[in-house]
Amino acid sequence: MPVPISALERETGISKEVARKWEIRYGFPCPERDENGDRLYSAKQVLSLRLIRRLLGAGMRPGKVVGLDLATLEQLAQNVTPDMVAKSSNFSTRLLETLARHDLRQLEYLLRGQLHRQGLSLFARETVARLNVIVGEAWLRGEIRVFEEHLYSEVVRGILQEAVRTVTETSGAPRVVLSTAPGELHTLGLLMANAVLSLEGACCIGLGAQTPSIEIVTAVKVCAVDVVGLSFSIAHPARESAQYLRDLRSRLDPAVDIWAGGLGVARLRRMEGVRFMSTLEEIGPAVQTWLKREIPSRART
Amino acid sequence: MPVPISALERETGISKEVARKWEIRYGFPCPERDENGDRLYSAKQVLSLRLIRRLLGAGMRPGKVVGLDLATLEQLAQNVTPDMVAKSSNFSTRLLETLARHDLRQLEYLLRGQLHRQGLSLFARETVARLNVIVGEAWLRGEIRVFEEHLYSEVVRGILQEAVRTVTETSGAPRVVLSTAPGELHTLGLLMANAVLSLEGACCIGLGAQTPSIEIVTAVKVCAVDVVGLSFSIAHPARESAQYLRDLRSRLDPAVDIWAGGLGVARLRRMEGVRFMSTLEEIGPAVQTWLKREIPSRART
DNA sequence: AAACTCATAATGTCCATGACAAATAGCGGG
DNA sequence: CCCGCTATTTGTCATGGACATTATGAGTTT
């Protein structure tokens, strides 16, 4: 049950160094030691640290939350939970139940049905966006297992990817590259953005996760890209996100837009030359604006 | 151009601690320092370290290779390169060229054509397997950019995923869960295995990357799984792979098979109760064997 | 010659402590 | 209420050392 510090780092995303510093500064987490004096963190501590990381992501400071007991942390976590979860619909309840039963076929059937009822764009913007949050929350609260979350992700990924392929436009405008920052592994957001963008007529070039900023710059140059689309999950450290965006903005041709989306952008401060989108709904207008602005100037040339 | 130690860790997969120890023990990498005394690694050092990591993966010892100059390292790397690359075909050359031109449409066209010429199984086993190695090698040698590798991966992923969906069997046998160990992000191998397995009549349950062993165990119990399929890329540390497999084997019902594949398994020692497959070709026979062994005993009950 | 055993060396991970730059908060003046 | 400044908070890096684990290779047995 107890895990060494290396596992803690993997499971919570908190580096060994930080974990040790917190122990010194705030007296938490104060793990048991094995016979060699190595730290052994309890499952409870791991859970707390996950919540803490989440709260830090929401803008709280370590000094204020590191060391609070689990109940208090959960209390606080309530407040930073997007209210999407609150209006948990009939559909999402059914989906969670299906997930808990591991009925893959049914899961796929439910999602696919919803996709066809709503159409791809609404499905991605509404249903999947909400479900992601709900499933993530359920995991954070220990209501579903890690592998169940994986299962959900894979099924949704499959459905979205299939749908996206059928609407892909190779000659559309604007040309958008999509990726995530190093360390950010969550690619569902990219796929959702890809879906919405493609339906708006854009031409999407997916680079998958974790593209270093310098590589984005090269890709932009070489592929004649108009817009760089980045997705930041709530799990990604705000500092790194900001750093990455700053870095990218400074290296990139100012004529190229940067659009940053995902739940992680809510806590970023506004930044010159970067358009934050806290919702996929904003993609449509953004594309329209871009077209209005760019098409005339291109026709001229 | 020079990068701090945290970036080195990200780019090479060598931990900060190890990098510092090597510096003390072998005098390499001996980076510049910035005005605060923090290490700054040159691009050349990063390149060397990537090669070194590769050689270590192939079984060499740090004491022998850490500190050799770049040319020598590349020399050595030649020898550990799978000979798949040697017989680089006309097709792969054309594909690399297309990739270098960033002609996505052409890239997809080429691959798709090959898929239909060969059929999914052969395409996954032969073409994609070879291309992965070739592209990886090209990156290691600095011939293609990171983002180009990403591009390649995404296109192949899309094509494979689409193809896999059309042949998915929800009531097949054996029931196989597919995933990778924590730290292993390469999921193309899973998709390839999924393709071949599905065509052999198996029922595949993909869990995506990085499922902790304990979660696999739960998934196996809950989903009535017969076989656990894991993929290990060449980049994954052999020690961790072995650790993970041992751990998994000890926790899992002995009746459940473990099949480990990917380029990373070549250097693992054989292990009781784990079947290593260095090639996707071995999947077919494995499934056949499994069916012969299990079906009679099931009919009896 | 192959297989095995065991001491020795090689190697990665962890620990403790301290330094310091960057980010943030809180304060006071415009 | 906004802006700029200082004090504090916080993460990252450095050093040096301990230790468990794993591989190596010599010596022994089959």
XYZ file of C-alpha atoms (C1' of nucleotides) in Angstrom:
662
model
C 0.000 0.000 0.000
C 2.666 2.593 0.857
C 4.616 3.935 -2.082
C 8.190 5.292 -2.398
C 8.860 8.861 -3.406
C 9.488 7.993 -7.035
C 6.007 6.502 -7.319
C 4.575 9.525 -5.560
C 6.101 11.716 -8.218
C 4.570 9.620 -10.964
C 1.141 9.407 -9.390
C 0.707 12.977 -8.271
C 2.969 14.891 -10.596
C 4.660 16.508 -7.604
C 8.422 16.308 -7.909
C 10.518 14.580 -5.302
C 12.210 17.826 -4.486
C 8.988 19.657 -3.868
C 7.570 16.831 -1.796
C 10.606 16.947 0.468
C 10.549 20.702 0.717
C 6.887 20.699 1.693
C 7.648 18.186 4.385
C 10.257 20.530 5.814
C 8.297 23.736 5.407
C 4.745 22.691 6.190
C 5.212 19.376 7.978
C 3.228 17.609 5.289
C 3.341 15.070 3.772
C 5.171 13.391 6.642
C 5.547 9.816 5.409
C 6.618 6.678 7.211
C 10.131 5.443 6.567
C 11.273 1.997 5.556
C 14.251 0.279 7.166
C 16.645 2.390 5.087
C 15.092 5.660 6.051
C 13.449 6.042 2.640
C 10.072 7.716 2.577
C 6.948 5.619 2.215
C 3.796 7.571 1.444
C 0.400 6.214 2.425
C -2.485 5.982 -0.015
C -4.210 8.718 1.953
C -1.274 11.042 1.522
C -1.220 10.361 -2.184
C -4.892 11.237 -2.367
C -4.369 14.443 -0.416
C -1.476 15.470 -2.599
C -3.517 14.944 -5.714
C -6.192 17.220 -4.324
C -3.592 19.759 -3.279
C -2.127 19.811 -6.732
C -5.555 20.441 -8.104
C -6.134 23.308 -5.694
C -2.773 24.847 -6.507
C -3.765 24.661 -10.131
C -6.859 26.618 -9.219
C -4.702 29.409 -7.866
C -4.371 28.603 -4.163
C -1.010 28.837 -2.480
C 0.921 25.928 -1.016
C 1.294 27.665 2.331
C -2.470 27.786 2.668
C -3.471 24.303 1.613
C -0.543 21.942 2.148
C -1.230 20.243 5.438
C -4.998 20.586 5.586
C -6.771 17.327 6.226
C -8.439 15.350 3.499
C -11.978 16.393 4.364
C -11.120 20.078 4.219
C -9.320 19.599 0.948
C -12.321 17.909 -0.579
C -14.432 20.759 0.714
C -12.231 23.260 -1.046
C -12.031 21.159 -4.167
C -15.788 21.497 -4.423
C -15.466 25.191 -4.989
C -12.987 24.970 -7.812
C -14.977 22.326 -9.609
C -16.445 23.691 -12.793
C -20.180 23.956 -12.344
C -20.632 21.764 -15.358
C -20.689 18.906 -12.940
C -23.507 20.368 -10.939
C -25.997 20.119 -13.745
C -25.173 16.477 -14.149
C -27.758 15.266 -16.568
C -29.623 12.072 -16.877
C -27.318 11.090 -19.692
C -24.117 11.473 -17.753
C -25.492 9.480 -14.861
C -26.320 6.653 -17.173
C -22.914 6.856 -18.735
C -21.136 6.667 -15.391
C -23.209 3.636 -14.468
C -22.323 1.974 -17.723
C -18.692 2.740 -17.146
C -18.865 1.223 -13.692
C -20.325 -1.915 -15.262
C -17.505 -1.984 -17.831
C -20.013 -2.555 -20.534
C -17.931 -1.314 -23.404
C -20.443 -2.087 -26.040
C -23.149 -0.183 -24.228
C -20.754 2.672 -23.530
C -19.980 3.022 -27.161
C -23.624 2.708 -28.077
C -24.625 5.475 -25.687
C -21.955 7.848 -26.905
C -22.514 7.102 -30.530
C -26.224 7.658 -30.134
C -25.603 10.999 -28.518
C -23.176 11.905 -31.282
C -25.766 11.303 -33.930
C -28.521 13.052 -32.005
C -26.455 16.176 -31.466
C -24.129 16.234 -34.415
C -20.367 16.266 -34.046
C -19.904 19.863 -33.085
C -22.439 19.972 -30.287
C -21.373 16.521 -29.156
C -17.787 17.649 -28.739
C -18.582 21.048 -27.285
C -21.259 19.943 -24.848
C -21.399 16.277 -24.125
C -17.767 15.282 -24.227
C -16.641 18.460 -22.482
C -19.038 17.797 -19.638
C -18.330 14.098 -19.426
C -14.593 14.678 -19.219
C -15.063 16.835 -16.186
C -17.499 14.458 -14.582
C -15.286 11.448 -15.117
C -12.226 13.342 -13.903
C -14.060 14.411 -10.777
C -15.303 10.931 -10.127
C -11.719 9.715 -10.291
C -10.474 12.437 -7.974
C -13.092 11.429 -5.450
C -12.088 7.803 -5.767
C -15.473 6.809 -7.203
C -14.029 5.218 -10.292
C -10.765 3.445 -10.920
C -7.900 4.630 -13.024
C -8.463 1.937 -15.601
C -12.080 2.922 -15.908
C -11.028 6.432 -16.743
C -8.629 5.030 -19.315
C -11.449 2.974 -20.739
C -13.646 6.013 -21.048
C -10.908 8.047 -22.690
C -10.152 5.396 -25.234
C -13.746 4.914 -26.237
C -14.323 8.632 -26.612
C -11.059 9.029 -28.476
C -12.063 6.333 -30.901
C -15.457 7.820 -31.587
C -14.160 11.336 -31.974
C -11.265 10.353 -34.141
C -13.444 8.427 -36.467
C -15.869 11.310 -36.730
C -13.114 13.841 -37.248
C -11.598 11.884 -40.122
C -14.802 12.061 -42.053
C -14.970 15.845 -41.888
C -11.306 16.635 -42.385
C -10.615 19.405 -44.820
C -7.150 19.490 -46.337
C -7.551 22.769 -48.125
C -9.507 24.760 -45.572
C -8.646 28.006 -43.867
C -7.255 28.868 -41.446
C -4.563 26.242 -41.268
C -4.223 25.216 -37.642
C -1.593 23.071 -35.948
C -2.795 21.412 -32.773
C -0.664 20.141 -29.942
C 0.034 20.281 -26.225
C 2.967 21.526 -24.195
C 5.647 19.142 -22.957
C 4.338 17.389 -19.888
C 0.746 17.692 -20.975
C -0.480 14.287 -21.999
C -4.192 14.883 -22.252
C -5.039 14.860 -25.940
C -8.771 14.502 -25.819
C -9.061 18.266 -25.800
C -7.116 18.425 -29.044
C -9.425 15.990 -30.659
C -12.457 17.952 -29.546
C -10.970 21.173 -30.835
C -10.072 19.417 -34.046
C -13.670 18.356 -34.503
C -15.077 21.823 -33.975
C -12.404 23.494 -36.074
C -12.845 21.128 -38.968
C -16.572 21.762 -38.973
C -15.839 25.464 -39.144
C -13.881 24.821 -42.290
C -10.395 24.999 -40.860
C -7.589 22.713 -41.933
C -6.199 20.938 -38.889
C -2.754 19.461 -38.548
C -2.515 17.355 -35.407
C 0.890 16.932 -33.827
C -0.239 14.868 -30.868
C 0.972 15.668 -27.377
C 4.095 17.351 -26.090
C 5.582 19.341 -28.899
C 8.455 21.600 -27.742
C 7.850 25.233 -28.601
C 10.823 25.407 -30.928
C 9.340 22.557 -32.912
C 6.017 24.322 -33.195
C 7.844 27.290 -34.604
C 9.473 25.135 -37.247
C 6.219 23.440 -38.085
C 4.519 26.798 -38.487
C 7.131 28.045 -40.879
C 7.357 24.917 -42.919
C 3.656 24.180 -43.152
C 2.402 27.716 -43.725
C 0.303 27.624 -40.595
C -2.040 30.464 -39.619
C -2.993 29.464 -36.108
C -1.383 27.424 -33.341
C -3.921 25.676 -31.137
C -2.808 24.453 -27.715
C -4.735 22.523 -25.111
C -3.997 22.750 -21.393
C -5.692 20.392 -19.004
C -6.485 21.368 -15.465
C -3.712 19.063 -14.313
C -1.018 21.051 -16.084
C 0.895 23.460 -13.830
C -0.209 27.003 -14.633
C 3.314 28.269 -14.419
C 4.574 25.930 -17.083
C 1.625 26.706 -19.305
C 2.307 30.424 -19.083
C 6.010 29.901 -19.623
C 5.369 27.817 -22.676
C 2.956 30.301 -24.169
C 5.279 33.229 -23.537
C 8.125 31.332 -25.058
C 6.107 30.376 -28.082
C 4.728 33.862 -28.581
C 8.163 35.418 -28.521
C 9.551 33.044 -31.108
C 6.605 33.033 -33.437
C 5.822 35.347 -36.294
C 3.353 37.898 -34.841
C 1.037 37.284 -37.782
C 0.400 33.782 -36.502
C -2.380 33.497 -33.935
C -2.080 31.447 -30.788
C -5.278 29.990 -29.435
C -5.092 28.327 -26.043
C -7.913 26.194 -24.749
C -8.746 23.588 -22.160
C -9.764 23.751 -18.537
C -6.236 24.750 -17.617
C -6.412 28.170 -19.217
C -8.978 29.566 -16.804
C -6.267 30.392 -14.301
C -3.827 31.947 -16.738
C -3.442 35.677 -16.830
C -4.244 37.302 -20.130
C -1.285 37.623 -22.410
C -0.526 39.815 -25.370
C -0.976 37.926 -28.616
C -2.573 34.835 -27.145
C -6.272 34.161 -27.330
C -7.627 32.159 -24.428
C -10.714 30.080 -24.905
C -12.215 28.608 -21.798
C -14.876 26.890 -23.867
C -15.003 25.186 -27.204
C -17.934 27.456 -28.004
C -15.478 30.241 -28.619
C -13.815 28.457 -31.489
C -16.575 29.198 -33.953
C -16.525 32.962 -33.466
C -12.744 32.942 -33.429
C -12.593 31.284 -36.812
C -15.169 33.705 -38.190
C -13.203 36.673 -36.930
C -10.026 35.297 -38.372
C -11.622 34.776 -41.764
C -13.054 38.296 -41.835
C -9.684 39.731 -40.944
C -7.472 37.624 -43.163
C -9.368 36.804 -46.280
C -9.556 40.392 -47.589
C -5.870 40.990 -46.973
C -5.046 37.773 -48.766
C -7.251 38.450 -51.744
C -5.371 41.681 -52.185
C -2.047 39.968 -52.624
C 20.876 26.795 -27.499
C 22.126 25.473 -24.127
C 19.471 23.892 -21.932
C 19.133 23.603 -18.144
C 19.150 20.246 -16.403
C 15.373 20.040 -16.176
C 15.120 20.290 -19.959
C 17.839 17.700 -20.310
C 15.768 15.321 -18.248
C 12.743 15.923 -20.431
C 14.605 15.589 -23.700
C 16.758 12.596 -22.939
C 14.848 10.766 -20.250
C 17.937 10.771 -18.071
C 17.108 11.955 -14.572
C 18.808 14.955 -13.071
C 20.338 12.791 -10.405
C 21.871 10.398 -12.870
C 23.176 13.189 -15.042
C 24.959 14.706 -12.073
C 26.339 11.374 -10.942
C 27.724 10.646 -14.387
C 29.419 13.991 -14.374
C 31.142 13.103 -11.106
C 31.954 9.519 -11.994
C 32.834 9.669 -15.668
C 33.484 13.350 -16.201
C 30.673 13.516 -18.744
C 28.454 15.354 -19.453
C 30.462 18.284 -18.168
C 28.172 21.219 -18.968
C 28.848 24.925 -18.876
C 27.421 26.850 -15.953
C 25.306 29.975 -16.010
C 25.958 32.905 -13.708
C 24.300 31.073 -10.807
C 26.351 27.961 -11.227
C 23.441 26.059 -12.763
C 24.327 23.546 -15.425
C 23.764 24.401 -19.056
C 24.001 21.497 -21.469
C 24.953 22.056 -25.091
C 22.928 20.654 -27.962
C 25.790 18.303 -28.690
C 25.712 16.917 -25.177
C 21.993 16.376 -25.433
C 22.512 14.450 -28.646
C 25.245 12.331 -27.100
C 23.122 11.551 -24.092
C 20.245 10.439 -26.256
C 22.545 8.043 -28.040
C 23.990 6.848 -24.762
C 20.572 6.117 -23.429
C 19.855 4.122 -26.498
C 23.052 2.119 -26.095
C 22.323 1.461 -22.445
C 18.951 0.169 -23.500
C 20.765 -2.223 -25.801
C 22.632 -3.661 -22.852
C 25.839 -1.630 -22.718
C 27.154 -0.324 -19.441
C 27.437 3.324 -18.488
C 31.073 2.970 -17.517
C 31.910 1.872 -21.043
C 29.955 4.359 -23.109
C 29.422 7.519 -21.056
C 32.133 9.860 -22.184
C 32.829 8.510 -25.628
C 32.683 11.140 -28.333
C 29.716 11.592 -30.592
C 31.239 9.879 -33.609
C 32.092 6.758 -31.657
C 28.635 6.670 -30.150
C 27.026 6.843 -33.556
C 29.334 4.081 -34.673
C 28.139 1.896 -31.817
C 24.537 2.847 -32.341
C 24.801 1.395 -35.823
C 25.313 -2.040 -34.389
C 22.302 -2.005 -32.138
C 20.026 -0.732 -34.857
C 17.535 -3.375 -35.849
C 18.449 -4.576 -39.316
C 14.993 -3.677 -40.457
C 16.451 -0.341 -41.357
C 19.124 -1.830 -43.548
C 16.664 -3.212 -46.030
C 15.087 0.183 -46.357
C 12.780 -0.214 -49.252
C 11.803 2.040 -52.034
C 8.568 2.696 -50.235
C 10.118 3.873 -47.005
C 12.456 6.174 -48.867
C 9.547 7.760 -50.630
C 7.698 8.088 -47.358
C 10.611 9.822 -45.656
C 10.855 12.235 -48.524
C 7.173 12.982 -48.313
C 7.499 13.511 -44.590
C 10.364 15.908 -45.154
C 8.152 17.826 -47.554
C 5.315 17.898 -44.978
C 2.911 16.858 -47.609
C 0.286 15.444 -45.321
C -2.133 14.564 -48.039
C 0.490 12.638 -49.943
C 1.684 10.970 -46.745
C -1.770 9.730 -46.002
C -2.278 8.688 -49.581
C 0.911 6.640 -49.599
C 0.129 4.887 -46.364
C -3.462 4.251 -47.229
C -2.465 2.784 -50.558
C -0.039 0.474 -48.871
C -2.699 -0.524 -46.354
C -5.071 -1.557 -49.081
C -2.396 -3.324 -51.077
C -1.220 -5.369 -48.137
C -4.280 -5.703 -45.980
C -4.385 -4.494 -42.399
C -2.488 -7.325 -40.795
C 0.505 -7.282 -43.097
C 0.464 -3.499 -43.146
C 0.725 -3.332 -39.360
C 3.214 -6.178 -39.014
C 5.530 -5.193 -41.823
C 5.157 -1.705 -43.106
C 4.333 0.220 -39.967
C 6.767 -1.776 -37.862
C 9.575 -0.985 -40.259
C 8.612 2.623 -40.737
C 8.513 3.250 -37.022
C 12.096 2.128 -36.709
C 13.209 4.082 -39.715
C 11.551 7.272 -38.581
C 12.901 6.819 -35.058
C 16.395 6.314 -36.407
C 16.132 9.307 -38.650
C 15.204 11.394 -35.633
C 18.058 10.019 -33.563
C 20.465 10.981 -36.315
C 18.954 14.430 -36.489
C 17.700 13.910 -40.032
C 14.148 14.772 -39.235
C 12.636 17.137 -36.699
C 10.645 16.218 -33.665
C 7.489 17.688 -35.103
C 7.916 15.651 -38.239
C 8.030 12.517 -36.162
C 4.881 13.680 -34.400
C 3.278 14.274 -37.742
C 4.136 10.797 -38.889
C 2.839 9.230 -35.699
C -0.444 11.051 -35.890
C -1.099 10.129 -39.472
C -0.309 6.482 -38.863
C -2.362 6.480 -35.688
C -5.319 7.863 -37.556
C -5.122 5.324 -40.325
C -4.616 2.395 -37.997
C -7.310 3.457 -35.617
C -9.827 3.818 -38.360
C -8.944 0.432 -39.767
C -9.025 -1.215 -36.376
C -12.506 0.069 -35.641
C -13.909 -1.624 -38.668
C -12.617 -5.021 -37.641
C -13.312 -4.836 -33.933
C -14.910 -7.910 -32.484
C -16.775 -7.473 -29.224
C -17.449 -11.116 -28.605
C -14.187 -12.656 -29.757
C -11.715 -14.810 -27.889
C -9.352 -14.423 -26.238
C -10.283 -11.216 -24.498
C -7.191 -9.055 -24.397
C -6.528 -5.811 -22.521
C -3.865 -3.659 -24.081
C -1.811 -0.991 -22.369
C 1.666 0.249 -21.556
C 3.592 0.598 -18.322
C 3.734 3.930 -16.501
C 6.337 6.082 -18.206
C 5.828 4.421 -21.538
C 4.013 6.828 -23.808
C 4.407 5.153 -27.147
C 1.016 3.770 -28.078
C 1.477 3.046 -31.727
C 2.623 -0.443 -30.815
C -0.639 -1.037 -29.014
C -2.615 -0.017 -32.018
C -0.599 -2.316 -34.259
C -1.063 -5.205 -31.863
C -4.737 -4.365 -31.659
C -5.036 -4.587 -35.416
C -3.349 -7.965 -35.651
C -5.180 -9.363 -32.642
C -8.562 -8.272 -33.895
C -7.917 -9.917 -37.219
C -7.075 -13.099 -35.365
C -10.499 -12.959 -33.805
C -9.527 -11.647 -30.400
C -11.571 -9.108 -28.496
C -9.377 -6.155 -27.644
C -9.913 -3.710 -24.831
C -7.577 -0.756 -25.171
C -6.630 1.106 -22.025
C -4.285 3.578 -23.659
C -0.900 4.322 -22.145
C 0.442 4.099 -18.614
C -1.860 1.850 -16.673
C -0.457 1.007 -13.224
C -0.140 -2.734 -12.648
C -2.667 -2.746 -9.859
C -5.201 -1.243 -12.226
C -4.525 -3.880 -14.829
C -5.239 -6.494 -12.202
C -8.573 -4.902 -11.412
C -9.448 -4.582 -15.059
C -8.638 -8.227 -15.629
C -10.887 -9.349 -12.813
C -13.745 -7.109 -13.673
C -13.717 -7.584 -17.420
C -13.080 -11.328 -17.518
C -9.854 -10.859 -19.422
C -7.804 -13.789 -20.720
C -4.646 -12.066 -21.851
C -2.828 -8.877 -20.873
C -0.911 -7.324 -23.752
C 1.829 -4.813 -22.999
C 3.992 -2.811 -25.347
C 7.491 -1.626 -24.468
C 9.289 0.762 -26.742
C 13.031 0.773 -27.107
C 13.097 3.995 -25.125
C 11.658 2.415 -21.998
C 14.259 1.501 -19.375
C 14.690 -2.267 -19.321
C 14.804 -2.316 -15.571
C 11.434 -0.678 -15.205
C 9.925 -2.934 -17.817
C 11.122 -6.027 -15.989
C 9.995 -4.647 -12.659
C 6.559 -3.922 -14.021
C 6.178 -7.334 -15.575
C 7.335 -9.112 -12.428
C 4.981 -7.052 -10.364
C 2.091 -7.721 -12.683
C 2.796 -11.444 -12.913
C 2.859 -11.816 -9.157
C -0.445 -10.073 -8.674
C -2.286 -11.659 -11.536
C -4.212 -14.893 -11.630
C -1.785 -17.446 -13.146
C -4.478 -18.492 -15.618
C -4.182 -15.105 -17.270
C -1.484 -14.844 -19.932
C 0.871 -11.902 -20.189
C 2.141 -11.075 -23.654
C 4.844 -8.471 -23.890
C 5.810 -6.938 -27.195
C 7.602 -3.998 -28.731
C 11.214 -3.305 -29.551
C 11.937 -2.895 -25.854
C 11.457 -6.554 -24.981
C 14.464 -7.788 -26.912
C 16.731 -6.978 -24.020
C 14.578 -8.440 -21.258
C 15.531 -11.727 -19.719
C 12.988 -14.472 -20.089
C 10.534 -14.605 -17.265
C 8.262 -17.300 -15.935
C 4.696 -16.747 -17.037
C 5.384 -13.958 -19.492
C 5.475 -14.480 -23.217
C 7.810 -12.154 -25.051
C 7.141 -11.305 -28.643
C 9.852 -9.457 -30.451
C 7.712 -9.306 -33.576
C 4.070 -8.847 -34.330
C 4.331 -11.997 -36.417
C 4.255 -13.997 -33.224
C 0.807 -12.799 -32.295
C -0.984 -15.063 -34.738
C 0.585 -18.300 -33.506
C 0.147 -17.172 -29.922
C -3.569 -16.691 -30.411
C -3.862 -20.059 -32.126
C -2.045 -21.786 -29.292
C -4.203 -20.063 -26.769
C -7.382 -21.120 -28.536
C -6.269 -24.749 -28.760
C -5.404 -24.783 -25.105
C -8.373 -22.933 -23.724
C -11.347 -23.732 -25.851
C -11.532 -27.431 -24.941
C -11.194 -26.724 -21.250
C -13.941 -24.153 -21.490
C -16.328 -26.346 -23.418
C -16.015 -28.876 -20.623
C -17.292 -26.523 -17.961
C 33.280 -26.315 -22.253
C 29.141 -25.117 -19.808
C 26.814 -24.113 -15.472
C 26.957 -22.397 -11.091
C 28.398 -19.452 -6.858
C 29.856 -15.693 -4.730
C 32.693 -11.577 -3.657
C 33.543 -7.110 -5.786
C 32.622 -3.339 -8.465
C 29.332 -0.552 -10.850
C 25.203 1.975 -10.813
C 20.890 4.238 -9.722
C 18.096 6.162 -6.151
C 17.466 8.434 -2.008
C 18.675 11.647 1.857
C 19.883 16.109 4.147
C 20.956 20.733 3.848
C 21.668 25.120 1.797
C 21.532 28.754 -1.874
C 19.032 31.489 -4.832
C 15.983 33.379 -8.661
C 11.330 33.878 -9.903
C 6.712 34.481 -8.731
C 3.350 36.348 -5.667
C 1.254 39.111 -2.130
C 0.673 43.043 0.284
C 1.496 47.758 0.927
C 1.540 52.682 -0.036
C 1.103 56.480 -3.251
C -0.900 58.418 -7.345
C -9.093 51.769 -8.333
C -4.672 51.084 -10.586
C 0.371 51.083 -10.507
C 4.925 50.170 -8.757
C 7.709 48.577 -4.969
C 9.458 45.554 -1.243
C 9.060 41.317 1.497
C 7.811 36.727 1.431
C 6.846 32.547 -0.588
C 7.994 28.880 -3.459
C 10.267 25.887 -6.801
C 14.573 24.395 -8.626
C 19.324 23.531 -8.443
C 23.747 22.305 -6.055
C 26.782 19.355 -3.129
C 28.189 15.328 -0.847
C 27.279 11.103 1.052
C 24.745 6.535 2.161
C 23.001 2.477 0.490
C 20.364 -1.316 -2.007
C 20.516 -3.518 -6.227
C 22.450 -5.385 -10.211
C 26.085 -6.864 -13.192
C 30.899 -8.714 -13.693
C 34.220 -11.972 -13.530
C 37.105 -15.189 -11.132
C 36.992 -19.542 -9.241
C 34.686 -24.017 -8.688
C 31.893 -27.817 -10.034
C 29.506 -30.790 -13.439
